[in-house]
Amino acid sequence: MSAGDVSNKARTDSEASEVDTSLRELRAECEQAWAQVKDRQQQVEQTRRLHSALSGDQAPLVAILREKERQMRAEVEVAKELEPQTLPRDAQVTEAALMEDLQREVSQLRETLCLVESQHRELIASLEQEQQCEQELTAVNHKLQERCEGLEGEHPPEDAVETVAQELVSKINQIRQTERSVMKRMAAFVTKHFPVPEPDEVAKVSKDLRSKKQQSKKNTMPLKDILLELMTKCVESPSDPYIELTDRHWPAYIELLLRCNIILQHPDNDRRVKLVPFHL
């Protein structure tokens, strides 16, 4: 026998040994599957015998056992239809498959770790902010308590209310005196520089403004009276400070007040004007 024949025979023996090993493994898996089928069959038989031994007053238990029997029969049918699965004999393939699964799990765990760390940082920042807010509120509370204790320790004089009332009355009187003085000076200034117009001047202005109604010196209001009316309306009716213009309001005075930005016209009715709220 030549060396080539010996080598071929050895290769053939090795392949035959591998085939025998695979057959033994498949036979062991088949025997294991057949044992599981027998076990299921025995469970079915036991259930059936138990079902036959039950009396008629145990209907709920019978229904439950019947459903279990159906489930076991279905599992037996599924086991019969499944083909035997064998693991790859190549160790490198198995290692590659396991490594791929491991890398996928590691990637998922890394993403989960990043998310958890981000949430952890947000919670720490929120906690620090809450702690800072708590410290500030605690400091304010301490200050308020000290202030309250200081106020409780002080004994106000018996005539403190009377003293405050007298101060308020004095301030009110001073304001009233200032108001009267200002009103007198304004009246004197307006009367001097803006007297009641002459009839000829009234007629001329009325003609220039194409007024159909004739005005006279007798029914024309002085400028100080117009200002007084505007101020009174502004103070007494702040919700509706507009006055209605009549023939007594000389158009020249109204135009003067408008140009000096002392009064404003109503946006929907130019015959109504109000004082500019300088006090607001």
Coordinates of C-alpha atoms in Angstrom, one line a residue:
M1 CA 0.0 0.0 0.0
S2 CA 1.4 3.4 -1.0
A3 CA 1.7 6.5 1.2
G4 CA -1.1 8.2 -0.7
D5 CA -3.5 5.3 0.0
V6 CA -2.6 5.5 3.7
S7 CA -3.3 9.2 3.7
N8 CA -6.6 8.8 2.0
K9 CA -7.6 6.0 4.3
A10 CA -6.7 8.2 7.3
R11 CA -8.8 11.1 5.9
T12 CA -11.7 8.7 5.3
D13 CA -11.5 7.4 8.8
S14 CA -11.4 10.9 10.3
E15 CA -14.5 12.0 8.3
A16 CA -16.3 8.8 9.3
S17 CA -15.4 9.5 12.9
E18 CA -16.9 13.0 12.6
V19 CA -20.0 11.6 11.0
D20 CA -20.4 9.1 13.7
T21 CA -20.0 11.8 16.3
S22 CA -22.7 14.0 14.6
L23 CA -25.0 11.0 14.4
R24 CA -24.6 10.3 18.1
E25 CA -25.3 13.9 18.9
L26 CA -28.4 14.0 16.7
R27 CA -29.6 10.6 18.2
A28 CA -29.1 12.0 21.7
E29 CA -31.1 15.2 20.8
C30 CA -33.8 13.1 19.2
E31 CA -34.0 10.8 22.3
Q32 CA -34.2 13.9 24.5
A33 CA -37.0 15.3 22.4
W34 CA -38.8 12.0 22.4
A35 CA -38.5 11.9 26.2
Q36 CA -40.1 15.3 26.4
V37 CA -43.0 14.1 24.1
K38 CA -43.5 11.1 26.3
D39 CA -43.5 13.3 29.4
R40 CA -46.2 15.6 27.8
Q41 CA -48.2 12.5 26.8
Q42 CA -48.1 11.2 30.3
Q43 CA -49.2 14.6 31.6
V44 CA -52.1 14.5 29.1
E45 CA -53.1 11.0 30.3
Q46 CA -52.9 12.0 33.9
T47 CA -55.1 15.0 33.2
R48 CA -57.6 12.9 31.3
R49 CA -57.8 10.3 34.1
L50 CA -58.2 13.1 36.6
H51 CA -60.9 14.6 34.5
S52 CA -62.7 11.3 34.3
A53 CA -62.5 10.9 38.1
L54 CA -64.0 14.3 38.9
S55 CA -67.6 14.6 39.9
G56 CA -70.2 16.8 38.2
D57 CA -70.1 19.5 41.0
Q58 CA -66.4 20.5 40.1
A59 CA -67.3 22.1 36.7
P60 CA -64.9 25.1 37.1
L61 CA -61.9 22.9 37.9
V62 CA -62.8 20.6 35.0
A63 CA -62.9 23.7 32.6
I64 CA -59.4 24.7 33.9
L65 CA -58.0 21.3 33.4
R66 CA -59.5 21.1 29.9
E67 CA -57.8 24.3 29.0
K68 CA -54.5 23.0 30.3
E69 CA -55.0 19.8 28.3
R70 CA -55.5 21.9 25.1
Q71 CA -52.4 23.9 25.9
M72 CA -50.3 20.7 26.4
R73 CA -51.6 19.2 23.2
A74 CA -50.7 22.4 21.3
E75 CA -47.2 22.3 22.8
V76 CA -46.8 18.6 21.8
E77 CA -47.8 19.4 18.2
V78 CA -45.4 22.3 18.1
A79 CA -42.6 20.1 19.4
K80 CA -43.4 17.5 16.7
E81 CA -43.2 20.1 13.9
L82 CA -39.9 21.7 15.1
E83 CA -36.8 20.4 13.4
P84 CA -33.9 19.5 15.6
Q85 CA -31.5 22.4 15.9
T86 CA -27.8 21.8 16.1
L87 CA -25.1 24.2 17.1
P88 CA -22.4 25.0 14.6
R89 CA -19.4 22.7 15.1
D90 CA -16.9 25.4 14.1
A91 CA -15.6 27.1 17.3
Q92 CA -14.7 30.3 15.5
V93 CA -18.2 30.7 14.1
T94 CA -19.7 30.2 17.6
E95 CA -17.2 32.6 19.1
A96 CA -18.0 35.2 16.4
A97 CA -21.7 34.9 17.0
L98 CA -21.3 35.2 20.8
M99 CA -18.9 38.2 20.3
E100 CA -21.5 40.0 18.1
D101 CA -24.2 39.5 20.7
L102 CA -21.9 40.7 23.4
Q103 CA -20.9 43.8 21.5
R104 CA -24.5 44.6 20.8
E105 CA -25.4 44.3 24.4
V106 CA -22.3 46.4 25.4
S107 CA -23.4 49.1 22.9
Q108 CA -26.9 49.2 24.4
L109 CA -25.6 49.3 27.9
R110 CA -23.3 52.2 26.9
E111 CA -26.2 54.2 25.5
T112 CA -28.2 53.5 28.7
L113 CA -25.2 54.6 30.8
C114 CA -25.0 57.9 28.8
L115 CA -28.7 58.5 29.4
V116 CA -28.4 57.7 33.1
E117 CA -25.4 60.0 33.5
S118 CA -27.2 62.9 31.7
Q119 CA -30.2 62.5 34.0
H120 CA -27.9 62.3 37.0
R121 CA -26.2 65.6 36.0
E122 CA -29.6 67.2 35.6
L123 CA -30.8 66.0 38.9
I124 CA -27.6 67.2 40.6
A125 CA -28.0 70.7 39.0
S126 CA -31.7 70.8 40.1
L127 CA -30.7 69.7 43.6
E128 CA -28.0 72.4 43.8
Q129 CA -30.5 75.0 42.6
E130 CA -33.1 73.9 45.2
Q131 CA -30.5 74.0 47.9
Q132 CA -29.5 77.5 47.0
C133 CA -33.1 78.6 47.0
E134 CA -33.6 77.0 50.4
Q135 CA -30.6 78.9 51.7
E136 CA -31.9 82.2 50.4
L137 CA -35.3 81.6 51.9
T138 CA -33.8 80.5 55.2
A139 CA -31.7 83.7 55.3
V140 CA -34.8 85.8 54.5
N141 CA -36.8 84.0 57.2
H142 CA -34.0 84.7 59.8
K143 CA -34.1 88.4 58.8
L144 CA -37.8 88.6 59.1
Q145 CA -37.7 86.8 62.5
E146 CA -35.1 89.3 63.7
R147 CA -37.2 92.2 62.4
C148 CA -40.3 90.8 64.1
E149 CA -38.5 90.3 67.4
G150 CA -37.1 93.9 67.1
L151 CA -40.6 95.3 66.5
E152 CA -42.0 93.3 69.4
G153 CA -39.3 94.6 71.7
E154 CA -40.0 98.2 70.8
H155 CA -42.8 99.9 72.8
P156 CA -44.4 102.6 70.6
P157 CA -45.5 105.7 72.4
E158 CA -49.1 106.0 73.3
D159 CA -49.7 109.1 71.2
A160 CA -48.0 107.6 68.1
V161 CA -51.3 107.4 66.1
E162 CA -52.1 111.0 67.0
T163 CA -48.7 112.1 65.9
V164 CA -49.0 110.4 62.6
A165 CA -52.5 111.8 62.1
Q166 CA -51.2 115.3 62.8
E167 CA -48.4 114.9 60.4
L168 CA -50.8 113.8 57.7
V169 CA -53.1 116.7 58.4
S170 CA -50.2 119.1 58.2
K171 CA -49.0 117.7 54.9
I172 CA -52.6 117.9 53.5
N173 CA -52.9 121.5 54.5
Q174 CA -49.5 122.3 52.9
I175 CA -50.6 120.6 49.7
R176 CA -53.9 122.6 49.7
Q177 CA -52.0 125.8 50.2
T178 CA -49.6 125.0 47.4
E179 CA -52.6 124.1 45.2
R180 CA -54.3 127.4 45.9
S181 CA -51.1 129.4 45.3
V182 CA -50.5 127.6 42.0
M183 CA -54.1 128.1 40.8
K184 CA -53.9 131.8 41.6
R185 CA -50.7 132.2 39.7
M186 CA -52.0 130.3 36.8
A187 CA -55.2 132.3 36.7
A188 CA -53.3 135.6 36.9
F189 CA -51.0 134.4 34.0
V190 CA -53.8 133.2 31.8
T191 CA -55.9 136.2 32.4
K192 CA -53.1 138.5 31.6
H193 CA -51.8 136.8 28.5
F194 CA -55.0 135.1 27.2
P195 CA -57.9 137.5 27.9
V196 CA -61.4 137.0 26.6
P197 CA -61.3 137.8 22.8
E198 CA -63.0 140.8 21.4
P199 CA -66.1 140.4 19.2
D200 CA -64.3 141.4 16.0
E201 CA -61.6 138.8 16.7
V202 CA -64.2 136.1 17.5
A203 CA -66.0 136.9 14.3
K204 CA -62.8 136.8 12.3
V205 CA -61.7 133.5 13.7
S206 CA -65.2 132.1 13.2
K207 CA -65.1 133.2 9.6
D208 CA -61.7 131.7 9.0
L209 CA -62.9 128.4 10.5
R210 CA -66.1 128.6 8.4
S211 CA -68.2 128.4 11.4
K212 CA -71.9 128.7 10.7
K213 CA -72.7 129.8 14.2
Q214 CA -71.8 133.3 15.3
Q215 CA -70.0 133.7 18.7
S216 CA -69.7 136.8 20.8
K217 CA -67.6 138.0 23.7
K218 CA -70.6 137.4 26.0
N219 CA -70.8 133.6 25.7
T220 CA -67.1 132.8 25.1
M221 CA -65.4 131.1 28.0
P222 CA -62.0 132.4 29.1
L223 CA -59.0 130.2 28.8
K224 CA -58.7 129.8 32.6
D225 CA -62.3 128.5 32.8
I226 CA -61.6 126.0 30.0
L227 CA -58.5 124.7 31.8
L228 CA -60.4 124.5 35.1
E229 CA -63.1 122.5 33.5
L230 CA -60.6 120.1 32.0
M231 CA -58.7 119.7 35.3
T232 CA -61.9 119.1 37.2
K233 CA -63.2 116.5 34.8
C234 CA -59.8 114.7 34.9
V235 CA -59.8 114.5 38.7
E236 CA -63.5 113.8 39.3
S237 CA -64.1 111.4 36.4
P238 CA -60.8 109.6 35.6
S239 CA -62.6 106.9 33.8
D240 CA -64.2 109.4 31.4
P241 CA -62.1 112.6 31.4
Y242 CA -63.4 114.0 28.1
I243 CA -65.5 117.2 27.9
E244 CA -67.8 118.1 25.1
L245 CA -66.9 121.2 23.1
T246 CA -69.7 123.7 22.7
D247 CA -70.0 127.2 21.1
R248 CA -68.6 128.7 24.3
H249 CA -65.2 127.1 23.7
W250 CA -63.4 129.4 21.4
P251 CA -61.8 127.3 18.6
A252 CA -58.6 129.4 18.7
Y253 CA -58.0 128.4 22.4
I254 CA -58.7 124.8 21.6
E255 CA -56.3 124.8 18.7
L256 CA -53.7 126.5 21.0
L257 CA -54.1 123.8 23.6
L258 CA -53.9 121.0 21.0
R259 CA -50.7 122.5 19.4
C260 CA -49.1 122.8 22.9
N261 CA -49.9 119.2 23.7
I262 CA -52.0 120.2 26.7
I263 CA -55.2 118.5 25.6
L264 CA -56.0 115.4 23.4
Q265 CA -58.9 114.7 21.1
H266 CA -61.1 111.6 21.3
P267 CA -60.0 109.1 18.6
D268 CA -63.6 108.7 17.5
N269 CA -65.1 112.1 18.1
D270 CA -63.1 115.3 17.5
R271 CA -65.7 117.4 19.5
R272 CA -64.5 115.7 22.7
V273 CA -61.2 116.6 24.3
K274 CA -59.4 115.7 27.6
L275 CA -56.5 117.0 29.6
V276 CA -53.2 115.2 29.0
P277 CA -52.6 113.1 32.2
F278 CA -49.5 114.8 33.4
H279 CA -50.0 113.4 36.9
L280 CA -49.7 109.8 35.8

